[in-house]
Short mmCIF file of C-alpha atoms and ligand atoms in Angstrom, two decimals:
data_model
loop_
_atom_site.label_atom_id
_atom_site.label_comp_id
_atom_site.label_asym_id
_atom_site.label_seq_id
_atom_site.Cartn_x
_atom_site.Cartn_y
_atom_site.Cartn_z
CA MET A 1 333.37 135.88 233.11
CA LYS A 2 337.22 135.72 233.17
CA PHE A 3 339.27 135.05 236.01
CA THR A 4 342.91 136.23 236.23
CA LEU A 5 345.50 135.70 239.08
CA LYS A 6 347.87 138.49 239.63
CA PRO A 7 350.71 138.66 242.09
CA THR A 8 350.34 142.49 242.09
CA ASP A 9 349.92 144.78 245.20
CA PRO A 10 346.13 144.93 245.54
CA GLY A 11 346.32 148.73 245.47
CA ARG A 12 347.69 148.79 241.92
CA ILE A 13 344.95 146.66 240.35
CA GLU A 14 342.66 148.63 238.09
CA ALA A 15 339.27 147.64 238.68
CA ASP A 16 335.64 149.05 239.51
CA VAL A 17 335.82 147.46 242.85
CA LEU A 18 338.17 145.82 245.10
CA LEU A 19 336.94 143.46 247.75
CA ILE A 20 338.92 142.98 250.89
CA PHE A 21 338.31 141.11 254.11
CA SER A 22 339.24 141.37 257.88
CA TRP A 23 338.75 139.40 261.07
CA GLU A 24 336.74 140.39 263.84
CA ASP A 25 339.91 139.51 265.83
CA SER A 26 341.66 142.27 264.27
CA PRO A 27 339.23 144.29 262.26
CA PHE A 28 341.83 146.84 260.77
CA GLU A 29 344.49 144.38 259.68
CA ILE A 30 343.93 145.18 255.92
CA PRO A 31 346.45 145.64 253.13
CA GLN A 32 348.74 148.53 253.33
CA PHE A 33 347.81 151.09 250.70
CA ASN A 34 349.01 154.48 251.91
CA VAL A 35 348.94 155.81 255.30
CA GLN A 36 346.17 158.41 254.46
CA PHE A 37 343.82 156.06 252.67
CA ASN A 38 344.35 153.33 255.37
CA ASN A 39 343.30 155.84 258.04
CA HIS A 40 340.26 156.91 255.84
CA ILE A 41 339.24 153.19 255.74
CA ILE A 42 339.65 152.92 259.51
CA GLU A 43 337.48 156.20 259.93
CA THR A 44 334.81 154.85 257.77
CA ALA A 45 334.79 151.58 259.68
CA LYS A 46 334.57 153.11 263.11
CA ARG A 47 331.78 155.63 261.94
CA GLU A 48 329.72 152.73 260.57
CA ASN A 49 330.40 150.46 263.41
CA PHE A 50 332.22 147.78 261.19
CA GLU A 51 333.98 145.48 263.70
CA GLY A 52 334.67 142.68 261.21
CA LYS A 53 331.91 140.60 262.08
CA SER A 54 330.50 138.10 259.66
CA GLY A 55 327.60 139.87 257.63
CA GLN A 56 329.07 143.38 258.10
CA SER A 57 330.69 145.40 255.28
CA ILE A 58 331.61 148.96 254.46
CA THR A 59 331.99 150.52 250.94
CA VAL A 60 334.60 153.31 250.54
CA SER A 61 335.43 155.53 247.66
CA THR A 62 339.11 155.65 246.70
CA GLN A 63 339.30 158.92 245.09
CA GLY A 64 341.75 157.75 242.82
CA VAL A 65 344.44 156.90 245.63
CA ILE A 66 344.28 153.36 244.69
CA SER A 67 343.65 152.10 241.16
CA SER A 68 340.08 150.85 241.73
CA TYR A 69 337.21 153.15 242.04
CA LYS A 70 335.39 151.70 245.25
CA LEU A 71 336.80 149.51 247.83
CA VAL A 72 334.61 147.10 249.88
CA LEU A 73 335.50 145.60 253.13
CA VAL A 74 333.68 142.44 254.31
CA GLY A 75 333.90 141.07 257.78
CA LEU A 76 334.88 137.44 258.29
CA GLY A 77 334.00 136.96 261.94
CA LYS A 78 336.40 135.12 264.33
CA LYS A 79 339.24 133.26 262.87
CA GLY A 80 338.67 130.25 265.08
CA ASP A 81 335.05 130.07 263.74
CA PHE A 82 336.22 130.06 260.10
CA ASN A 83 335.70 127.31 257.57
CA LEU A 84 335.02 126.55 253.88
CA PHE A 85 331.19 127.18 254.25
CA LYS A 86 332.03 130.72 255.68
CA LEU A 87 334.45 131.25 252.88
CA PHE A 88 331.88 130.67 250.32
CA LYS A 89 329.33 132.82 251.86
CA THR A 90 331.58 135.67 252.52
CA VAL A 91 332.95 135.84 249.21
CA ALA A 92 329.53 135.31 247.66
CA GLU A 93 328.01 137.98 249.74
CA GLY A 94 331.04 140.37 249.01
CA VAL A 95 330.49 140.01 245.39
CA LYS A 96 326.86 140.75 245.83
CA ILE A 97 327.87 144.02 247.53
CA THR A 98 330.25 144.95 244.86
CA ARG A 99 327.28 144.64 242.33
CA THR A 100 325.76 147.63 243.73
CA VAL A 101 328.38 149.64 241.69
CA LYS A 102 327.49 147.68 238.42
CA PRO A 103 330.98 146.64 237.97
CA ALA A 104 332.54 145.14 234.80
CA LYS A 105 335.72 144.35 236.59
CA ILE A 106 336.34 143.39 240.25
CA ALA A 107 339.48 142.50 242.11
CA ILE A 108 339.54 140.36 245.15
CA HIS A 109 342.36 140.32 247.80
CA ILE A 110 342.97 136.81 249.16
CA PRO A 111 343.64 137.04 252.83
CA HIS A 112 346.90 135.08 253.60
CA ASP A 113 345.26 133.13 256.54
CA TRP A 114 343.10 131.49 253.99
CA MET A 115 345.97 130.04 252.08
CA GLU A 116 347.52 128.74 255.27
CA LYS A 117 344.28 127.34 256.83
CA PHE A 118 343.27 125.43 253.56
CA THR A 119 345.71 125.19 250.46
CA PRO A 120 346.06 127.87 247.60
CA GLU A 121 344.36 125.28 245.34
CA ILE A 122 341.14 125.03 247.50
CA VAL A 123 341.03 128.55 248.28
CA VAL A 124 341.14 129.66 244.75
CA GLN A 125 338.87 126.86 243.48
CA SER A 126 336.16 127.73 246.15
CA MET A 127 336.46 131.39 245.50
CA VAL A 128 335.90 130.98 241.89
CA GLU A 129 332.95 128.80 242.53
CA ALA A 130 331.54 131.30 244.95
CA VAL A 131 331.87 134.21 242.50
CA LYS A 132 330.51 132.29 239.49
CA LEU A 133 327.51 130.68 241.26
CA SER A 134 326.48 133.72 243.29
CA SER A 135 326.48 135.69 239.94
CA TYR A 136 324.08 133.04 238.38
CA GLN A 137 320.49 134.01 237.17
CA PHE A 138 318.21 132.03 235.14
CA LEU A 139 317.07 134.86 232.50
CA LYS A 140 316.38 132.82 229.46
CA TYR A 141 312.80 133.80 229.49
CA LYS A 142 313.19 137.45 230.63
CA SER A 143 313.04 140.48 228.27
CA GLU A 144 316.23 141.95 226.81
CA GLU A 145 316.02 144.93 229.12
CA GLU A 146 315.88 142.72 232.21
CA LYS A 147 318.91 140.86 230.95
CA ARG A 148 320.87 143.80 230.50
CA LYS A 149 320.14 144.99 234.10
CA PHE A 150 321.85 141.98 235.42
CA ARG A 151 325.12 142.95 233.59
CA GLU A 152 327.61 140.14 234.18
CA ILE A 153 330.86 141.02 235.95
CA GLU A 154 333.24 140.45 232.91
CA ASP A 155 336.64 140.31 234.80
CA VAL A 156 337.60 138.89 238.08
CA ILE A 157 341.11 139.54 239.32
CA LEU A 158 342.39 137.43 242.30
CA SER A 159 345.46 138.99 243.84
CA VAL A 160 347.66 136.12 245.18
CA LYS A 161 351.19 135.99 246.80
CA ALA A 162 353.60 135.36 243.90
CA GLY A 163 354.97 132.06 245.26
CA ARG A 164 351.44 130.62 245.18
CA ILE A 165 350.58 131.26 241.68
CA ALA A 166 351.12 127.83 240.30
CA SER A 167 349.01 125.78 242.85
CA ALA A 168 346.37 128.48 242.69
CA GLN A 169 346.21 128.19 238.98
CA ASP A 170 345.15 124.60 239.38
CA GLY A 171 342.51 125.65 241.84
CA LEU A 172 341.34 128.14 239.32
CA GLU A 173 340.88 125.69 236.49
CA ARG A 174 339.09 123.27 238.68
CA GLY A 175 336.62 125.90 240.10
CA LEU A 176 335.77 127.00 236.35
CA ILE A 177 335.06 123.28 235.36
CA THR A 178 333.06 122.65 238.60
CA SER A 179 331.13 125.77 238.70
CA SER A 180 330.24 125.52 234.94
CA ALA A 181 328.91 122.10 235.66
CA VAL A 182 326.67 123.23 238.63
CA ILE A 183 325.34 126.02 236.31
CA TYR A 184 324.48 123.36 233.82
CA ALA A 185 322.55 121.39 236.46
CA ARG A 186 320.78 124.60 237.45
CA ASP A 187 319.77 125.48 234.02
CA LEU A 188 318.32 121.82 233.33
CA VAL A 189 316.28 122.15 236.61
CA ASN A 190 315.01 125.76 235.91
CA GLU A 191 313.81 124.90 232.33
CA PRO A 192 310.11 123.92 232.55
CA ALA A 193 309.01 120.54 232.26
CA ALA A 194 307.57 121.16 228.88
CA VAL A 195 311.25 121.53 227.61
CA THR A 196 313.19 119.07 229.76
CA THR A 197 311.26 115.83 228.99
CA PRO A 198 312.76 112.53 229.19
CA THR A 199 313.58 112.71 225.58
CA TYR A 200 315.47 116.20 226.20
CA LEU A 201 317.40 114.73 228.93
CA SER A 202 318.43 111.78 226.85
CA GLN A 203 319.47 114.10 224.05
CA ALA A 204 321.58 116.03 226.56
CA ALA A 205 323.40 112.84 227.69
CA LEU A 206 324.13 111.92 223.96
CA ASP A 207 325.41 115.47 223.46
CA LEU A 208 327.90 115.15 226.45
CA ALA A 209 329.26 112.15 224.66
CA LYS A 210 329.46 113.83 221.60
CA HIS A 211 331.82 116.55 222.93
CA SER A 212 333.93 114.21 225.02
CA GLN A 213 336.55 112.91 222.64
CA GLU A 214 335.49 109.26 223.32
CA CYS A 215 335.96 109.40 226.92
CA ILE A 216 332.24 109.29 227.67
CA LYS A 217 329.81 106.94 226.08
CA THR A 218 326.11 107.10 226.18
CA LYS A 219 323.39 104.53 225.59
CA ILE A 220 319.60 105.17 225.74
CA LEU A 221 317.41 102.11 226.46
CA GLU A 222 313.92 102.61 225.00
CA LYS A 223 310.76 101.01 226.32
CA GLU A 224 311.01 97.82 224.54
CA GLU A 225 314.39 97.03 225.67
CA LEU A 226 313.21 97.96 229.31
CA GLU A 227 310.38 95.57 228.98
CA LYS A 228 312.87 92.76 228.05
CA LEU A 229 315.06 93.50 231.12
CA GLY A 230 312.00 93.40 233.43
CA MET A 231 312.00 97.06 234.61
CA ASP A 232 308.40 96.97 235.42
CA ALA A 233 308.65 99.18 238.38
CA PHE A 234 310.07 102.08 236.32
CA LEU A 235 307.67 101.25 233.38
CA GLY A 236 304.82 101.25 235.78
CA VAL A 237 305.47 104.91 236.82
CA ALA A 238 305.99 106.19 233.27
CA LYS A 239 302.98 104.46 231.78
CA GLY A 240 300.23 107.20 232.65
CA SER A 241 302.46 109.78 230.49
CA ASP A 242 302.34 110.41 226.78
CA GLU A 243 306.21 111.20 227.11
CA SER A 244 308.12 108.02 226.29
CA PRO A 245 310.43 106.87 229.15
CA LYS A 246 314.16 106.73 228.52
CA PHE A 247 316.82 104.95 230.58
CA ILE A 248 320.08 106.95 230.28
CA HIS A 249 323.23 105.07 230.71
CA LEU A 250 326.59 107.08 230.69
CA SER A 251 330.14 105.76 231.18
CA PHE A 252 333.38 107.21 231.78
CA LYS A 253 336.25 104.94 231.51
CA PRO A 254 339.73 106.29 232.09
CA LYS A 255 342.79 104.28 231.12
CA ARG A 256 343.47 103.45 234.58
CA ALA A 257 340.78 102.93 237.18
CA ASN A 258 340.97 102.20 240.84
CA LYS A 259 337.34 101.33 241.36
CA LYS A 260 333.80 101.37 239.57
CA ILE A 261 331.16 103.62 240.88
CA VAL A 262 327.63 103.84 239.56
CA ILE A 263 325.93 107.24 240.16
CA ILE A 264 322.16 107.13 239.84
CA GLY A 265 319.98 110.26 239.66
CA LYS A 266 316.29 110.34 240.16
CA GLY A 267 314.86 111.55 236.73
CA LEU A 268 311.12 112.53 237.21
CA THR A 269 310.75 115.35 234.57
CA PHE A 270 307.52 116.05 236.34
CA ASP A 271 305.73 114.61 239.43
CA THR A 272 302.23 115.25 239.57
CA GLY A 273 301.63 112.40 242.11
CA GLY A 274 299.91 110.36 239.47
CA LEU A 275 296.44 109.33 240.45
CA SER A 276 297.44 109.95 244.04
CA LEU A 277 297.37 113.60 242.71
CA LYS A 278 299.29 116.25 244.57
CA SER A 279 297.63 119.39 245.54
CA SER A 280 298.16 122.32 243.21
CA GLU A 281 300.42 124.10 245.94
CA HIS A 282 302.68 120.90 246.28
CA MET A 283 302.76 120.32 242.46
CA GLU A 284 303.93 124.02 241.66
CA THR A 285 307.81 123.19 241.86
CA MET A 286 307.53 119.67 240.72
CA LYS A 287 309.81 120.21 237.63
CA LEU A 288 312.57 119.84 240.12
CA ASP A 289 312.07 116.28 240.44
CA MET A 290 314.76 115.39 237.96
CA ALA A 291 317.35 117.40 240.06
CA GLY A 292 319.24 114.25 240.77
CA ALA A 293 319.33 113.36 237.00
CA ALA A 294 320.75 117.15 236.34
CA THR A 295 323.43 116.50 238.97
CA VAL A 296 324.42 113.17 237.29
CA LEU A 297 324.62 114.76 233.81
CA ALA A 298 326.57 117.75 235.08
CA VAL A 299 328.94 115.40 237.00
CA PHE A 300 329.72 113.70 233.58
CA ALA A 301 330.19 116.99 231.83
CA ALA A 302 332.98 117.81 234.35
CA LEU A 303 334.47 114.35 234.29
CA ARG A 304 335.38 114.97 230.57
CA GLN A 305 337.78 117.72 231.90
CA LEU A 306 338.61 116.56 235.44
CA LYS A 307 339.42 112.80 234.26
CA PRO A 308 339.87 111.06 237.69
CA GLU A 309 341.23 107.55 237.75
CA VAL A 310 337.82 105.91 238.66
CA GLU A 311 335.42 104.28 236.20
CA VAL A 312 332.06 105.95 236.60
CA VAL A 313 328.57 104.90 235.22
CA GLY A 314 325.84 107.25 235.34
CA LEU A 315 322.06 105.97 235.32
CA ILE A 316 318.89 107.87 234.94
CA ALA A 317 315.56 106.15 234.64
CA ALA A 318 313.82 109.35 233.14
CA CYS A 319 309.87 109.59 232.91
CA GLU A 320 306.95 111.67 233.82
CA ASN A 321 304.63 110.81 236.63
CA MET A 322 301.15 111.49 235.34
CA PRO A 323 297.47 110.62 236.08
CA SER A 324 295.55 109.23 233.07
CA GLY A 325 293.45 106.41 231.78
CA LYS A 326 296.79 104.42 231.36
CA ALA A 327 298.23 105.37 234.75
CA LEU A 328 299.29 103.17 237.47
CA LYS A 329 296.66 102.59 240.29
CA PRO A 330 296.96 102.27 243.93
CA GLY A 331 296.87 98.57 244.74
CA ASP A 332 298.77 97.59 241.48
CA ILE A 333 301.63 95.17 242.13
CA LEU A 334 304.94 95.80 240.07
CA ARG A 335 307.94 93.46 239.64
CA ALA A 336 311.25 95.03 239.62
CA MET A 337 314.22 93.92 237.64
CA ASN A 338 315.73 92.12 240.52
CA GLY A 339 312.50 90.11 240.96
CA LYS A 340 311.14 91.79 243.98
CA THR A 341 307.33 92.55 243.95
CA ILE A 342 305.96 95.95 245.12
CA GLU A 343 302.52 96.91 246.15
CA VAL A 344 301.93 100.55 245.14
CA LEU A 345 299.77 102.03 247.57
CA ASN A 346 300.39 105.54 246.88
CA THR A 347 301.45 106.58 243.12
CA ASP A 348 303.03 109.71 244.51
CA ALA A 349 305.99 107.42 246.01
CA GLU A 350 307.04 107.06 242.51
CA GLY A 351 310.81 107.96 242.96
CA ARG A 352 311.56 104.77 244.97
CA LEU A 353 309.98 102.80 241.96
CA THR A 354 312.04 104.27 239.32
CA LEU A 355 315.17 103.82 241.40
CA ALA A 356 314.30 100.35 242.47
CA ASP A 357 314.94 99.44 238.74
CA ALA A 358 317.92 101.72 238.55
CA LEU A 359 319.72 100.18 241.63
CA SER A 360 318.65 96.57 240.16
CA PHE A 361 320.27 97.38 236.98
CA ALA A 362 323.40 98.54 238.43
CA ASN A 363 323.98 95.54 240.54
CA ILE A 364 322.91 92.92 237.79
CA LYS A 365 324.48 94.61 234.77
CA GLU A 366 327.34 96.64 236.13
CA LYS A 367 328.58 94.89 239.36
CA PRO A 368 330.12 98.12 240.52
CA ASP A 369 332.27 98.60 243.95
CA GLN A 370 329.96 101.39 245.02
CA ILE A 371 326.56 102.99 244.21
CA ILE A 372 325.56 106.51 245.00
CA ASP A 373 322.14 107.68 244.23
CA LEU A 374 320.84 111.44 244.41
CA ALA A 375 317.02 111.91 244.73
CA THR A 376 314.48 114.43 245.38
CA LEU A 377 312.76 111.62 247.23
CA THR A 378 310.68 112.67 250.25
CA GLY A 379 308.97 115.82 251.61
CA ALA A 380 309.64 114.32 254.88
CA CYS A 381 313.49 114.75 254.55
CA ILE A 382 312.69 118.50 254.09
CA VAL A 383 310.70 118.23 257.35
CA ALA A 384 313.63 116.61 259.11
CA LEU A 385 316.68 118.51 257.77
CA GLY A 386 315.25 121.75 256.43
CA GLU A 387 315.93 123.38 252.91
CA GLU A 388 319.64 123.44 253.08
CA ILE A 389 320.72 119.81 254.35
CA ALA A 390 320.62 116.69 252.40
CA GLY A 391 319.86 113.46 254.09
CA LEU A 392 322.68 110.67 253.68
CA TRP A 393 322.10 106.97 254.02
CA SER A 394 324.40 104.31 253.66
CA ASN A 395 324.97 100.64 254.34
CA ASN A 396 328.90 101.30 254.53
CA ASP A 397 330.25 103.48 257.18
CA GLU A 398 333.54 104.06 255.15
CA LEU A 399 331.64 105.43 252.02
CA ALA A 400 329.32 107.46 254.32
CA GLU A 401 332.44 109.07 255.89
CA ASN A 402 334.19 109.82 252.60
CA ILE A 403 331.01 111.32 251.18
CA GLY A 404 330.58 113.46 254.24
CA LYS A 405 334.14 114.86 253.94
CA ALA A 406 333.65 115.44 250.29
CA ALA A 407 330.69 117.43 251.01
CA GLN A 408 332.55 119.26 253.68
CA GLY A 409 335.25 120.21 251.25
CA SER A 410 332.52 121.39 248.76
CA ALA A 411 330.62 123.49 251.37
CA GLU A 412 327.49 121.50 250.67
CA LYS A 413 325.59 120.34 253.88
CA VAL A 414 324.83 116.57 254.34
CA TRP A 415 323.91 114.86 257.57
CA ARG A 416 323.82 111.08 258.04
CA MET A 417 320.59 109.48 258.80
CA PRO A 418 319.93 105.79 260.17
CA LEU A 419 318.80 102.87 258.26
CA GLU A 420 316.90 101.63 261.11
CA GLU A 421 316.17 97.88 261.04
CA GLU A 422 313.33 98.02 263.41
CA TYR A 423 311.34 100.30 261.10
CA LYS A 424 311.41 97.75 258.05
CA GLU A 425 308.11 96.43 259.01
CA VAL A 426 306.78 99.69 257.44
CA ILE A 427 307.88 98.65 253.92
CA LYS A 428 306.50 95.10 254.13
CA SER A 429 303.41 94.36 252.08
CA LYS A 430 300.71 91.97 253.05
CA ILE A 431 300.31 90.53 249.61
CA ALA A 432 303.70 91.56 247.88
CA ASP A 433 307.43 91.60 249.04
CA LEU A 434 307.35 95.39 249.51
CA LYS A 435 305.02 98.36 249.71
CA ASN A 436 305.97 101.68 248.36
CA SER A 437 304.21 103.65 251.01
CA GLN A 438 303.44 103.68 254.74
CA SER A 439 300.06 104.52 256.40
CA GLY A 440 301.49 107.05 258.95
CA ARG A 441 303.52 110.15 258.58
CA PHE A 442 306.36 109.52 260.64
CA GLY A 443 309.87 108.77 259.51
CA GLY A 444 309.12 109.00 255.76
CA ALA A 445 312.57 109.84 254.76
CA ILE A 446 314.00 106.81 256.55
CA ASN A 447 311.34 104.54 255.19
CA ALA A 448 312.02 105.51 251.61
CA ALA A 449 315.79 104.80 252.22
CA LEU A 450 314.98 101.49 253.87
CA PHE A 451 313.03 100.57 250.65
CA LEU A 452 315.87 101.53 248.29
CA ALA A 453 318.42 99.54 250.60
CA GLU A 454 316.38 96.57 249.48
CA PHE A 455 317.61 97.04 245.94
CA ALA A 456 321.11 98.18 246.52
CA ALA A 457 321.59 94.77 248.30
CA SER A 458 325.12 94.15 249.54
CA THR A 459 326.83 96.59 247.32
CA PRO A 460 328.40 99.52 249.36
CA TRP A 461 325.69 102.19 248.56
CA ALA A 462 324.98 105.78 249.58
CA HIS A 463 321.80 107.61 249.25
CA LEU A 464 321.33 111.47 249.04
CA ASP A 465 317.79 112.56 249.57
CA ILE A 466 318.16 116.23 248.10
CA ALA A 467 314.57 117.00 248.05
CA GLY A 468 315.45 120.17 250.31
CA PRO A 469 318.69 121.65 248.85
CA ALA A 470 318.16 120.86 245.18
CA TYR A 471 315.91 123.96 244.81
CA ALA A 472 315.85 127.19 246.57
CA GLU A 473 312.61 128.80 247.32
CA LYS A 474 314.51 131.87 249.01
CA GLU A 475 317.46 133.41 247.23
CA THR A 476 320.70 133.17 249.11
CA ALA A 477 324.17 134.64 248.71
CA MET A 478 325.28 131.41 246.77
CA THR A 479 321.87 130.60 244.77
CA ALA A 480 319.32 132.47 242.97
CA TYR A 481 315.68 131.21 243.09
CA GLY A 482 315.40 127.90 241.43
CA GLY A 483 317.72 125.01 240.86
CA THR A 484 320.86 124.88 242.89
CA GLY A 485 322.91 122.19 241.23
CA PHE A 486 323.33 120.65 244.70
CA GLY A 487 325.48 117.51 244.81
CA VAL A 488 327.57 118.20 241.68
CA ARG A 489 330.61 119.64 243.69
CA THR A 490 330.43 117.02 246.55
CA ILE A 491 330.13 114.08 243.96
CA LEU A 492 333.06 115.33 241.91
CA SER A 493 335.12 115.92 244.86
CA TYR A 494 334.36 112.50 246.08
CA LEU A 495 335.21 110.81 242.62
CA CYS A 496 338.34 112.85 242.48
CA SER A 497 339.41 111.50 245.91
CA CYS A 498 338.97 107.84 244.89
N1 BES B 1 309.00 114.17 244.46
C1 BES B 1 308.55 113.97 245.71
C2 BES B 1 309.29 114.60 246.81
C3 BES B 1 309.43 116.16 246.98
C4 BES B 1 308.66 116.83 247.77
C5 BES B 1 310.60 116.55 246.30
C6 BES B 1 308.91 118.25 247.91
C7 BES B 1 310.90 117.93 246.66
C8 BES B 1 309.98 118.73 247.29
C9 BES B 1 308.26 112.63 245.81
O1 BES B 1 307.98 111.87 244.59
C10 BES B 1 306.96 112.45 246.68
O2 BES B 1 306.03 112.93 246.18
N2 BES B 1 307.06 111.98 247.80
C11 BES B 1 305.91 111.79 248.70
C12 BES B 1 306.13 110.24 249.26
C13 BES B 1 304.90 109.94 250.01
C14 BES B 1 303.71 109.66 249.14
C15 BES B 1 305.10 108.61 250.71
C16 BES B 1 306.06 112.75 249.80
O3 BES B 1 307.21 113.20 250.25
O4 BES B 1 305.11 113.36 250.27
MN1 MN B 2 305.95 111.80 244.09
ZN1 ZN B 3 308.87 112.67 243.03
#
């Protein structure tokens, strides 16, 4: 898919489809083509009850009056209600509608109001992301015939006012980098767990460094080194599996850095629950349990090109959670790298065990200014916030606020949740420092966050529980079924703002 910016009059762009937009406040305020054709569009709109509401659209044949074969007009809703989320959604939906013509080349006319409300850079970046991400399908295991049916749009032309081309060009480049990273994360999540083993993830991390002209370095810590470091919580989870655990360490070090930030991704390449085995229904999608790791790898893939002025360390404790004769048992006690002991009451609460050691490693070995973790940590977070919103916990208001802002600017939904002191009783064990699971069902996502907080210690830390938004069970305008690459754009935007 190739994107081009053109300062041309939209009526003169040769394409299979021209996509234009209009507001509910003034549904017929559209580009001036010629009087007759503009009247024809208005006629069609009236006949089909198009009022510029969001979700509404009409498709018009152009009969050669303008240079594109078809025209699609999509409603934007009210000007006052418009935001970046709506921009993503309408562009993505618009592109889906153009697909009915099986286009090789589409043109999109960017409304001038968007440029004023946001900036040309942000608008173009978001549009490129919306077009690329809404066109994504995981077709690797489909027949050639099926693949052909999903013919990719080859050319996308964005019509931009001449004076805005330079900043729009920056947005275009950023949009290409970030959307490729998101797609990389989606592919990693969508591959079956038989493919994306801990070894596969570590190889992916090594490959990232290889193609980075030295700006990224990867180290893989093997089981023996992890034993020496005292990462028994992580190793405890891994020991039921025949796949060897890998602790992946990525680092990005620019010449000048304002801060050092560690990002940690939960890397369970499959979560059966271990001896506290999941039901088959709950296990079905558990290849997704490395989505946090995929996000971290994708962030590094983009860092190579975006090069922000911040030092970034990526950590992934990658393993499988399997039941076997060697598996961790309920009642076992593990000692994490920071010395804290954990009574394991439920082997399905494994994510917090692996993260306990990753967080300890971050604090002890890296001494960062900030830590951010992304984890498909609890089903309870999906109960609380649904499938589209990630829970955000933090011991630092400024960090939480800045991540919230980065998410909003990336059209990803996060909602801050409390680290409620009074609930801490639930993670206290009678015979160890902590226990990994509570007896009741209530507040499960908060309790998991409180558990992690014990290992983040006093470092400014933010935790994103992405169990809901990491994986789409239903297709939406922006995401096909499967991995979504959630968090990649938010974290990149945050790192670039540091
Ligand atoms: N990986 C799961 C959480 C999850 C559930 C992610 C659904 C995505 C979709 C996690 O390891 C888990 O099993 N959590 C348990 C915790 C419980 C045993 C305290 C859960 O949420 O049920
Ligand atoms: Mn689990
Ligand atoms: Zn899990």
